[in-house]
Amino acid sequence: MANNNGQATFDAAFKSQEFFDKNKKILLGAIIAVVVIVAGYFCYSAFIGGPREEKASTALARGQEYFNAEQFDKALNGDGAGYTGFVKIADDYSSTDAGNLAKLYAGLSYAYLGKWSDAVKYLEDYSPKGDAMVSPAAIEALGNAYAHVGQIDKAVSKLQEAADKADDKAEDGANNSLSPIFRLQAGELLESQGKKADALKVYQDIKKKYVNSQLVQSNEIDKYIERASN
């Protein structure tokens, strides 16, 4: 019952479909932006990681194509024509980098399909790396998945962690594109719990730290500050 109540709160606060539709575009954009880099990495690792890594990365490549084409069922479960799916790749090659990335893609695919418990499972199993884009986006995705299954405290924590990770890789310690969005989501979740003071602090921190972000330059963040102040 507690999970149901948490989900109802989340839905009411965010008009959840509209909220996720907006954020999934950001998330997908972050993933697509590094697909070429990721593919290049696996081409390299194929020469130094041995036959197992090479086989796993080759299997993953077809799934990435289905994912980018938003054919999520095929991406997850295979196409019956030689590609076995992210789920099987993640299971069969769990010890490889490609198998780890398959967990991320599986989690994201389940999220797009609205299968949030499955999304949580695979996103929790994914091990973030030290990159500036994919790992923060993956942590943010887990935060959103937690929110959709009513685990709001975990969601807030992961969204803040995602922002921190993005900031760690920024030259000036402030990623003005990703981090303000992640923190804004955290603030909105705090508001949905009635924690207006905590939400207000998040919004004020956004305005202070991310001065070059669109949220601040457009004065959009001021609306959130005003709302949380009342």
Coordinates of N, CA and C in Angstrom, one line a residue:
M1 N 0.8 -1.2 0.0 CA 0.0 0.0 0.0 C 0.9 1.3 0.0
A2 N 2.0 1.2 0.7 CA 2.9 2.4 0.8 C 3.4 2.7 -0.6
N3 N 3.7 1.7 -1.4 CA 4.2 2.0 -2.7 C 3.2 2.6 -3.6
N4 N 1.9 2.1 -3.4 CA 0.8 2.7 -4.2 C 0.6 4.1 -3.9
N5 N 0.7 4.5 -2.6 CA 0.5 5.9 -2.2 C 1.6 6.7 -2.7
G6 N 2.8 6.2 -2.7 CA 3.9 7.0 -3.2 C 3.8 7.2 -4.7
Q7 N 3.3 6.2 -5.4 CA 3.1 6.4 -6.9 C 2.0 7.4 -7.2
A8 N 1.0 7.4 -6.4 CA -0.1 8.3 -6.6 C 0.3 9.7 -6.4
T9 N 1.2 9.9 -5.4 CA 1.7 11.2 -5.1 C 2.6 11.7 -6.3
F10 N 3.4 10.8 -6.8 CA 4.3 11.2 -7.9 C 3.5 11.5 -9.1
D11 N 2.5 10.7 -9.4 CA 1.6 11.0 -10.6 C 0.9 12.3 -10.5
A12 N 0.4 12.6 -9.3 CA -0.4 13.9 -9.1 C 0.5 15.1 -9.3
A13 N 1.7 15.0 -8.7 CA 2.6 16.1 -8.7 C 3.2 16.4 -10.1
F14 N 3.4 15.4 -10.9 CA 4.1 15.6 -12.2 C 3.3 15.4 -13.5
K15 N 2.1 14.9 -13.4 CA 1.4 14.5 -14.6 C 2.4 13.6 -15.3
S16 N 2.6 12.4 -14.7 CA 3.8 11.6 -14.9 C 4.2 11.4 -16.3
Q17 N 3.2 11.2 -17.2 CA 3.5 10.8 -18.6 C 4.2 12.0 -19.2
E18 N 3.7 13.2 -19.0 CA 4.3 14.4 -19.6 C 5.7 14.6 -19.0
F19 N 5.8 14.4 -17.7 CA 7.1 14.6 -17.0 C 8.1 13.6 -17.6
F20 N 7.8 12.4 -17.7 CA 8.8 11.4 -18.2 C 9.1 11.6 -19.7
D21 N 8.0 12.0 -20.5 CA 8.3 12.2 -21.9 C 9.3 13.3 -22.1
K22 N 9.2 14.4 -21.3 CA 10.2 15.5 -21.3 C 11.6 15.0 -21.0
N23 N 11.7 14.2 -19.9 CA 13.0 13.8 -19.5 C 13.6 12.7 -20.2
K24 N 12.8 11.9 -20.9 CA 13.4 10.8 -21.6 C 14.1 11.3 -22.9
K25 N 13.6 12.4 -23.4 CA 14.3 13.0 -24.6 C 15.7 13.4 -24.2
I26 N 15.8 14.0 -23.0 CA 17.1 14.4 -22.5 C 18.0 13.2 -22.3
L27 N 17.4 12.2 -21.7 CA 18.2 11.0 -21.4 C 18.6 10.3 -22.6
L28 N 17.7 10.1 -23.6 CA 18.1 9.5 -24.8 C 19.1 10.3 -25.6
G29 N 19.0 11.6 -25.5 CA 20.0 12.4 -26.2 C 21.4 12.2 -25.6
A30 N 21.5 12.1 -24.3 CA 22.8 11.9 -23.7 C 23.3 10.5 -24.1
I31 N 22.5 9.5 -24.2 CA 23.0 8.2 -24.6 C 23.4 8.2 -26.0
I32 N 22.6 8.7 -26.9 CA 22.9 8.7 -28.3 C 24.2 9.5 -28.6
A33 N 24.4 10.6 -27.8 CA 25.6 11.4 -28.0 C 26.9 10.7 -27.8
V34 N 26.9 9.6 -27.1 CA 28.1 8.9 -26.9 C 28.1 7.5 -27.5
V35 N 27.1 7.2 -28.3 CA 27.1 5.9 -29.0 C 28.3 5.7 -29.8
V36 N 28.7 6.7 -30.6 CA 29.9 6.6 -31.5 C 31.2 6.4 -30.6
I37 N 31.2 7.1 -29.5 CA 32.4 6.9 -28.6 C 32.4 5.5 -28.0
V38 N 31.2 5.1 -27.6 CA 31.1 3.7 -27.0 C 31.5 2.7 -28.0
A39 N 31.0 2.8 -29.2 CA 31.3 1.8 -30.3 C 32.8 1.8 -30.6
G40 N 33.4 3.0 -30.6 CA 34.8 3.1 -30.8 C 35.6 2.4 -29.7
Y41 N 35.1 2.6 -28.5 CA 35.8 1.9 -27.4 C 35.8 0.4 -27.5
F42 N 34.6 -0.1 -27.9 CA 34.5 -1.6 -28.0 C 35.3 -2.1 -29.2
C43 N 35.4 -1.3 -30.2 CA 36.3 -1.7 -31.3 C 37.7 -1.9 -30.9
Y44 N 38.1 -0.9 -30.0 CA 39.5 -1.0 -29.4 C 39.6 -2.1 -28.5
S45 N 38.7 -2.3 -27.6 CA 38.8 -3.3 -26.5 C 38.7 -4.7 -27.1
A46 N 38.1 -4.8 -28.3 CA 38.1 -6.1 -29.0 C 39.5 -6.7 -29.3
F47 N 40.4 -5.8 -29.5 CA 41.8 -6.2 -29.8 C 42.6 -6.5 -28.5
I48 N 42.2 -5.9 -27.4 CA 42.9 -6.1 -26.2 C 42.2 -6.9 -25.1
G49 N 40.9 -7.1 -25.2 CA 40.0 -7.7 -24.2 C 39.8 -9.2 -24.4
G50 N 40.3 -9.7 -25.5 CA 40.1 -11.1 -25.8 C 38.8 -11.4 -26.5
P51 N 38.7 -12.7 -26.9 CA 37.5 -13.1 -27.7 C 36.2 -12.9 -27.0
R52 N 36.1 -13.1 -25.7 CA 34.8 -12.9 -25.0 C 34.3 -11.5 -25.1
E53 N 35.2 -10.6 -24.8 CA 34.8 -9.1 -24.9 C 34.4 -8.8 -26.4
E54 N 35.1 -9.3 -27.3 CA 34.8 -9.1 -28.7 C 33.5 -9.6 -29.1
K55 N 33.2 -10.8 -28.7 CA 31.9 -11.4 -29.0 C 30.7 -10.7 -28.3
A56 N 30.9 -10.2 -27.1 CA 29.9 -9.5 -26.4 C 29.6 -8.1 -27.0
S57 N 30.7 -7.4 -27.5 CA 30.5 -6.1 -28.1 C 29.9 -6.2 -29.4
T58 N 30.2 -7.3 -30.2 CA 29.5 -7.5 -31.5 C 28.0 -7.7 -31.3
A59 N 27.7 -8.5 -30.3 CA 26.3 -8.8 -30.0 C 25.6 -7.5 -29.6
L60 N 26.3 -6.7 -28.8 CA 25.7 -5.4 -28.3 C 25.4 -4.4 -29.5
A61 N 26.2 -4.4 -30.5 CA 26.0 -3.4 -31.5 C 24.7 -3.5 -32.2
R62 N 24.1 -4.6 -32.5 CA 22.8 -4.7 -33.1 C 21.7 -4.2 -32.2
G63 N 21.9 -4.5 -30.9 CA 20.9 -4.0 -29.9 C 20.9 -2.5 -29.9
Q64 N 22.1 -1.9 -30.0 CA 22.1 -0.4 -30.0 C 21.4 0.2 -31.1
E65 N 21.4 -0.5 -32.3 CA 20.6 -0.1 -33.4 C 19.1 -0.1 -33.2
Y66 N 18.7 -1.2 -32.6 CA 17.2 -1.3 -32.2 C 16.9 -0.2 -31.2
F67 N 17.7 0.0 -30.2 CA 17.5 1.0 -29.2 C 17.3 2.4 -29.8
N68 N 18.3 2.7 -30.6 CA 18.3 4.1 -31.3 C 17.0 4.2 -32.2
A69 N 16.5 3.1 -32.7 CA 15.3 3.2 -33.5 C 14.1 3.1 -32.7
E70 N 14.2 3.0 -31.4 CA 13.1 2.9 -30.4 C 12.3 1.6 -30.6
Q71 N 12.9 0.6 -31.0 CA 12.3 -0.7 -31.1 C 12.8 -1.5 -29.9
F72 N 12.1 -1.1 -28.8 CA 12.6 -1.6 -27.5 C 12.4 -3.1 -27.2
D73 N 11.3 -3.6 -27.7 CA 11.0 -5.0 -27.5 C 12.1 -5.9 -28.1
K74 N 12.4 -5.5 -29.4 CA 13.5 -6.3 -30.1 C 14.8 -6.0 -29.4
A75 N 15.1 -4.8 -29.0 CA 16.3 -4.5 -28.3 C 16.5 -5.4 -27.1
L76 N 15.4 -5.6 -26.3 CA 15.5 -6.3 -25.1 C 15.6 -7.8 -25.3
N77 N 14.7 -8.3 -26.2 CA 14.5 -9.8 -26.3 C 15.0 -10.5 -27.5
G78 N 15.5 -9.7 -28.4 CA 16.1 -10.3 -29.7 C 15.1 -10.2 -30.8
D79 N 15.6 -10.5 -32.0 CA 14.9 -10.3 -33.2 C 14.6 -11.7 -33.9
G80 N 15.0 -12.8 -33.3 CA 14.8 -14.1 -34.0 C 15.6 -14.3 -35.2
A81 N 16.6 -13.4 -35.4 CA 17.4 -13.5 -36.6 C 18.9 -13.5 -36.2
G82 N 19.2 -14.0 -35.1 CA 20.6 -14.0 -34.6 C 21.0 -13.1 -33.5
Y83 N 20.2 -12.0 -33.3 CA 20.4 -11.1 -32.2 C 19.6 -11.5 -31.0
T84 N 20.3 -11.7 -29.9 CA 19.6 -12.4 -28.7 C 19.0 -11.4 -27.7
G85 N 19.3 -10.1 -27.8 CA 18.7 -9.2 -26.9 C 19.6 -8.8 -25.7
F86 N 19.3 -7.5 -25.2 CA 20.1 -7.0 -24.1 C 20.0 -7.9 -22.9
V87 N 18.9 -8.4 -22.6 CA 18.7 -9.2 -21.4 C 19.6 -10.4 -21.4
K88 N 19.7 -11.1 -22.5 CA 20.6 -12.3 -22.6 C 22.0 -11.9 -22.6
I89 N 22.3 -10.8 -23.3 CA 23.7 -10.3 -23.4 C 24.2 -10.0 -22.0
A90 N 23.3 -9.3 -21.2 CA 23.7 -8.9 -19.8 C 23.9 -10.1 -19.0
D91 N 23.2 -11.2 -19.2 CA 23.3 -12.4 -18.4 C 24.5 -13.2 -18.8
D92 N 24.7 -13.4 -20.1 CA 25.7 -14.2 -20.6 C 27.1 -13.6 -20.5
Y93 N 27.2 -12.3 -20.6 CA 28.5 -11.6 -20.6 C 28.6 -10.6 -19.4
S94 N 28.1 -11.0 -18.3 CA 28.0 -10.0 -17.1 C 29.3 -9.5 -16.7
S95 N 30.4 -10.3 -16.9 CA 31.7 -9.9 -16.4 C 32.4 -9.0 -17.4
T96 N 31.8 -8.7 -18.6 CA 32.5 -7.8 -19.6 C 32.0 -6.4 -19.5
D97 N 32.7 -5.5 -20.1 CA 32.2 -4.1 -20.3 C 31.0 -4.1 -21.1
A98 N 30.9 -4.9 -22.2 CA 29.7 -4.9 -23.0 C 28.5 -5.4 -22.3
G99 N 28.7 -6.4 -21.5 CA 27.6 -7.0 -20.7 C 27.1 -6.0 -19.7
N100 N 28.0 -5.2 -19.1 CA 27.6 -4.1 -18.2 C 26.8 -3.1 -18.9
L101 N 27.2 -2.7 -20.1 CA 26.5 -1.7 -20.9 C 25.1 -2.2 -21.3
A102 N 25.0 -3.5 -21.5 CA 23.8 -4.2 -21.9 C 22.8 -4.0 -20.8
K103 N 23.2 -4.0 -19.5 CA 22.3 -3.8 -18.4 C 21.7 -2.4 -18.4
L104 N 22.6 -1.4 -18.8 CA 22.1 -0.1 -18.9 C 21.0 0.0 -20.0
Y105 N 21.3 -0.5 -21.1 CA 20.4 -0.4 -22.2 C 19.1 -1.2 -21.9
A106 N 19.2 -2.3 -21.2 CA 18.0 -3.0 -20.8 C 17.2 -2.2 -19.9
G107 N 17.8 -1.6 -18.9 CA 17.1 -0.8 -17.9 C 16.4 0.4 -18.6
L108 N 17.1 1.0 -19.5 CA 16.5 2.2 -20.3 C 15.3 1.7 -21.1
S109 N 15.5 0.6 -21.8 CA 14.4 0.0 -22.6 C 13.2 -0.3 -21.8
Y110 N 13.4 -0.9 -20.7 CA 12.2 -1.2 -19.8 C 11.5 0.1 -19.3
A111 N 12.4 1.1 -19.1 CA 11.8 2.4 -18.7 C 10.9 3.0 -19.8
Y112 N 11.4 3.0 -21.0 CA 10.6 3.5 -22.1 C 9.3 2.7 -22.3
L113 N 9.3 1.5 -21.9 CA 8.1 0.6 -22.1 C 7.2 0.8 -20.8
G114 N 7.6 1.5 -19.9 CA 6.8 1.7 -18.7 C 6.9 0.6 -17.7
K115 N 7.9 -0.3 -17.8 CA 8.0 -1.5 -17.0 C 9.0 -1.1 -15.9
W116 N 8.6 -0.4 -14.9 CA 9.5 0.3 -14.0 C 10.2 -0.6 -13.0
S117 N 9.6 -1.7 -12.6 CA 10.3 -2.6 -11.7 C 11.5 -3.3 -12.4
D118 N 11.2 -3.7 -13.7 CA 12.3 -4.3 -14.5 C 13.4 -3.2 -14.7
A119 N 13.0 -2.0 -15.0 CA 14.0 -0.9 -15.2 C 14.9 -0.8 -14.0
V120 N 14.2 -0.7 -12.8 CA 15.0 -0.6 -11.5 C 16.0 -1.7 -11.4
K121 N 15.6 -3.0 -11.7 CA 16.5 -4.1 -11.6 C 17.7 -4.0 -12.4
Y122 N 17.6 -3.6 -13.7 CA 18.8 -3.6 -14.5 C 19.6 -2.3 -14.3
L123 N 18.9 -1.2 -14.0 CA 19.7 0.0 -13.8 C 20.5 -0.1 -12.5
E124 N 19.9 -0.8 -11.5 CA 20.7 -1.0 -10.2 C 21.9 -1.9 -10.5
D125 N 21.8 -2.9 -11.4 CA 22.9 -3.8 -11.7 C 24.0 -3.1 -12.6
Y126 N 23.7 -2.1 -13.3 CA 24.7 -1.4 -14.1 C 25.7 -0.7 -13.2
S127 N 27.0 -0.8 -13.5 CA 28.1 -0.2 -12.8 C 28.5 1.0 -13.5
P128 N 28.2 2.3 -13.0 CA 28.7 3.5 -13.7 C 30.2 3.6 -13.8
K129 N 30.6 4.2 -14.9 CA 32.1 4.4 -15.1 C 32.4 5.8 -14.7
G130 N 33.6 6.3 -15.3 CA 34.0 7.6 -14.9 C 33.8 8.6 -16.0
D131 N 32.9 8.4 -16.9 CA 32.6 9.3 -18.1 C 31.8 10.4 -17.6
A132 N 31.7 11.5 -18.5 CA 31.0 12.7 -18.1 C 29.5 12.7 -18.5
M133 N 29.1 11.8 -19.4 CA 27.7 11.8 -19.9 C 26.9 10.6 -19.6
V134 N 27.4 9.4 -20.0 CA 26.5 8.2 -19.9 C 26.3 7.9 -18.4
S135 N 27.3 7.9 -17.6 CA 27.1 7.5 -16.2 C 26.1 8.4 -15.4
P136 N 26.3 9.8 -15.5 CA 25.3 10.6 -14.9 C 23.9 10.4 -15.4
A137 N 23.7 10.2 -16.7 CA 22.4 9.9 -17.3 C 21.9 8.6 -16.8
A138 N 22.7 7.6 -16.6 CA 22.3 6.3 -16.1 C 21.8 6.4 -14.7
I139 N 22.5 7.1 -13.8 CA 22.1 7.3 -12.4 C 20.8 8.1 -12.4
E140 N 20.7 9.1 -13.3 CA 19.4 9.9 -13.3 C 18.3 9.0 -13.7
A141 N 18.5 8.0 -14.7 CA 17.5 7.1 -15.1 C 17.0 6.2 -13.9
L142 N 18.0 5.8 -13.1 CA 17.6 5.0 -11.9 C 16.8 5.8 -11.0
G143 N 17.1 7.1 -10.8 CA 16.4 8.0 -9.9 C 14.9 8.1 -10.4
N144 N 14.7 8.3 -11.7 CA 13.4 8.3 -12.3 C 12.6 7.0 -12.1
A145 N 13.3 5.9 -12.2 CA 12.7 4.6 -12.1 C 12.2 4.4 -10.6
Y146 N 13.1 4.8 -9.7 CA 12.7 4.7 -8.3 C 11.4 5.6 -8.0
A147 N 11.4 6.8 -8.6 CA 10.2 7.6 -8.4 C 8.9 6.9 -8.9
H148 N 9.0 6.2 -10.0 CA 7.9 5.6 -10.6 C 7.4 4.4 -9.9
V149 N 8.3 3.8 -9.0 CA 7.8 2.7 -8.2 C 7.6 3.2 -6.7
G150 N 7.5 4.5 -6.5 CA 7.1 5.0 -5.2 C 8.3 5.1 -4.2
Q151 N 9.5 4.9 -4.6 CA 10.6 5.0 -3.7 C 11.2 6.4 -3.8
I152 N 10.5 7.4 -3.3 CA 10.9 8.8 -3.6 C 12.2 9.2 -2.9
D153 N 12.4 8.8 -1.7 CA 13.7 9.1 -1.0 C 14.9 8.6 -1.8
K154 N 14.8 7.4 -2.3 CA 15.9 6.9 -3.2 C 16.0 7.7 -4.4
A155 N 14.9 8.1 -5.0 CA 14.9 8.8 -6.2 C 15.6 10.1 -6.1
V156 N 15.3 10.9 -5.0 CA 15.9 12.2 -4.7 C 17.4 12.0 -4.6
S157 N 17.8 10.9 -3.8 CA 19.2 10.7 -3.6 C 20.0 10.4 -4.9
K158 N 19.4 9.6 -5.8 CA 20.0 9.3 -7.0 C 20.1 10.5 -8.0
L159 N 19.1 11.3 -8.0 CA 19.1 12.5 -8.9 C 20.2 13.4 -8.4
Q160 N 20.4 13.6 -7.1 CA 21.4 14.5 -6.6 C 22.8 13.8 -6.9
E161 N 22.9 12.5 -6.8 CA 24.1 11.8 -7.1 C 24.5 12.0 -8.6
A162 N 23.5 11.9 -9.5 CA 23.7 12.1 -10.9 C 24.3 13.5 -11.2
A163 N 23.7 14.5 -10.5 CA 24.2 15.8 -10.7 C 25.6 16.0 -10.2
D164 N 25.9 15.4 -9.1 CA 27.2 15.5 -8.5 C 28.2 14.9 -9.4
K165 N 27.9 13.7 -10.0 CA 28.8 13.0 -10.9 C 29.1 13.9 -12.2
A166 N 28.0 14.5 -12.7 CA 28.2 15.3 -13.9 C 29.0 16.5 -13.5
D167 N 28.9 17.1 -12.4 CA 29.7 18.2 -12.0 C 31.1 17.9 -11.8
D168 N 31.4 16.7 -11.3 CA 32.8 16.2 -11.0 C 33.6 16.2 -12.3
K169 N 32.9 16.0 -13.5 CA 33.6 15.9 -14.7 C 33.7 17.3 -15.5
A170 N 33.0 18.3 -14.9 CA 33.0 19.6 -15.6 C 34.2 20.4 -15.2
E171 N 34.7 21.1 -16.2 CA 36.0 21.9 -15.9 C 35.9 22.8 -14.8
D172 N 34.8 23.5 -14.6 CA 34.6 24.5 -13.6 C 33.8 23.9 -12.4
G173 N 33.5 22.6 -12.4 CA 32.8 22.0 -11.3 C 31.3 22.2 -11.4
A174 N 30.8 22.7 -12.6 CA 29.3 22.9 -12.7 C 28.9 22.5 -14.2
N175 N 28.3 21.4 -14.3 CA 27.7 21.0 -15.6 C 26.4 21.7 -15.8
N176 N 26.4 22.8 -16.6 CA 25.2 23.6 -16.8 C 24.1 23.0 -17.6
S177 N 24.4 21.9 -18.3 CA 23.4 21.3 -19.1 C 22.6 20.2 -18.4
L178 N 23.3 19.3 -17.8 CA 22.7 18.1 -17.2 C 22.3 18.4 -15.7
S179 N 23.2 18.8 -14.9 CA 23.1 18.9 -13.5 C 21.9 19.7 -13.0
P180 N 21.6 20.9 -13.6 CA 20.4 21.7 -13.1 C 19.1 20.9 -13.4
I181 N 19.0 20.2 -14.5 CA 17.8 19.4 -14.7 C 17.7 18.3 -13.7
F182 N 18.8 17.6 -13.4 CA 18.7 16.5 -12.4 C 18.3 17.0 -11.1
R183 N 18.9 18.2 -10.7 CA 18.5 18.7 -9.4 C 17.1 19.3 -9.3
L184 N 16.7 19.8 -10.4 CA 15.3 20.3 -10.5 C 14.3 19.2 -10.3
Q185 N 14.6 18.0 -10.9 CA 13.7 16.9 -10.7 C 13.7 16.5 -9.2
A186 N 14.9 16.5 -8.6 CA 15.0 16.2 -7.1 C 14.1 17.2 -6.3
G187 N 14.2 18.5 -6.7 CA 13.4 19.5 -6.0 C 11.9 19.2 -6.1
E188 N 11.5 18.9 -7.3 CA 10.1 18.6 -7.5 C 9.6 17.4 -6.7
L189 N 10.4 16.4 -6.6 CA 10.1 15.2 -5.8 C 10.0 15.6 -4.4
L190 N 10.9 16.4 -3.9 CA 10.8 16.9 -2.5 C 9.5 17.7 -2.2
E191 N 9.1 18.5 -3.2 CA 7.8 19.2 -3.1 C 6.7 18.2 -3.0
S192 N 6.7 17.2 -3.8 CA 5.6 16.2 -3.8 C 5.5 15.5 -2.5
Q193 N 6.6 15.5 -1.7 CA 6.5 14.9 -0.3 C 6.2 16.0 0.7
G194 N 5.9 17.2 0.3 CA 5.6 18.3 1.2 C 6.9 18.9 1.9
K195 N 8.1 18.6 1.4 CA 9.3 19.1 2.0 C 9.7 20.4 1.2
K196 N 8.9 21.4 1.4 CA 9.2 22.6 0.7 C 10.5 23.3 1.0
A197 N 10.9 23.2 2.3 CA 12.1 23.9 2.7 C 13.3 23.2 2.0
D198 N 13.3 21.9 2.0 CA 14.4 21.2 1.3 C 14.4 21.5 -0.2
A199 N 13.2 21.5 -0.8 CA 13.0 21.8 -2.2 C 13.6 23.2 -2.5
L200 N 13.2 24.2 -1.7 CA 13.6 25.6 -1.8 C 15.2 25.7 -1.8
K201 N 15.8 24.9 -0.9 CA 17.3 25.0 -0.9 C 17.9 24.4 -2.2
V202 N 17.3 23.4 -2.8 CA 17.7 22.8 -4.0 C 17.6 23.9 -5.1
Y203 N 16.5 24.5 -5.2 CA 16.2 25.5 -6.2 C 17.2 26.7 -6.1
Q204 N 17.4 27.1 -4.9 CA 18.3 28.2 -4.6 C 19.8 27.9 -5.0
D205 N 20.1 26.6 -4.7 CA 21.5 26.1 -5.1 C 21.6 26.1 -6.6
I206 N 20.6 25.7 -7.3 CA 20.6 25.7 -8.8 C 20.9 27.1 -9.3
K207 N 20.2 28.1 -8.7 CA 20.3 29.5 -9.2 C 21.7 30.0 -8.9
K208 N 22.3 29.6 -7.8 CA 23.6 30.1 -7.4 C 24.7 29.5 -8.1
K209 N 24.6 28.2 -8.4 CA 25.7 27.4 -8.9 C 25.8 27.4 -10.4
Y210 N 24.6 27.3 -11.1 CA 24.5 27.0 -12.5 C 24.1 28.3 -13.3
V211 N 24.9 29.3 -13.1 CA 24.5 30.7 -13.6 C 24.4 30.7 -15.2
N212 N 25.1 29.8 -15.8 CA 25.0 29.7 -17.3 C 24.0 28.7 -17.8
S213 N 23.2 28.2 -17.0 CA 22.2 27.2 -17.4 C 21.0 27.9 -18.0
Q214 N 20.3 27.2 -18.8 CA 19.0 27.8 -19.4 C 18.0 28.1 -18.3
L215 N 18.0 27.2 -17.3 CA 17.0 27.4 -16.2 C 17.2 28.8 -15.5
V216 N 18.5 29.1 -15.3 CA 18.8 30.4 -14.6 C 18.7 31.6 -15.5
Q217 N 19.3 31.5 -16.7 CA 19.3 32.6 -17.6 C 17.9 33.0 -18.1
S218 N 17.0 32.0 -18.2 CA 15.6 32.3 -18.6 C 14.8 32.7 -17.4
N219 N 15.3 32.7 -16.2 CA 14.6 33.1 -15.0 C 13.6 32.0 -14.6
E220 N 13.6 30.9 -15.3 CA 12.6 29.8 -15.0 C 12.7 29.3 -13.6
I221 N 14.0 29.2 -13.1 CA 14.2 28.7 -11.7 C 13.5 29.6 -10.7
D222 N 13.3 30.9 -11.0 CA 12.7 31.8 -10.1 C 11.2 31.4 -9.8
K223 N 10.6 30.8 -10.8 CA 9.2 30.3 -10.5 C 9.2 29.2 -9.5
Y224 N 10.2 28.3 -9.6 CA 10.2 27.3 -8.6 C 10.6 27.8 -7.2
I225 N 11.5 28.7 -7.2 CA 11.8 29.3 -5.9 C 10.6 30.0 -5.2
E226 N 9.9 30.8 -6.1 CA 8.7 31.4 -5.5 C 7.6 30.4 -5.1
R227 N 7.4 29.4 -5.8 CA 6.4 28.4 -5.4 C 6.8 27.7 -4.1
A228 N 8.1 27.3 -4.0 CA 8.5 26.6 -2.7 C 8.6 27.6 -1.5
S229 N 8.6 28.9 -1.8 CA 8.7 29.9 -0.7 C 7.3 30.1 -0.1
N230 N 6.2 29.8 -0.8 CA 4.9 30.1 -0.4 C 4.3 29.0 0.5

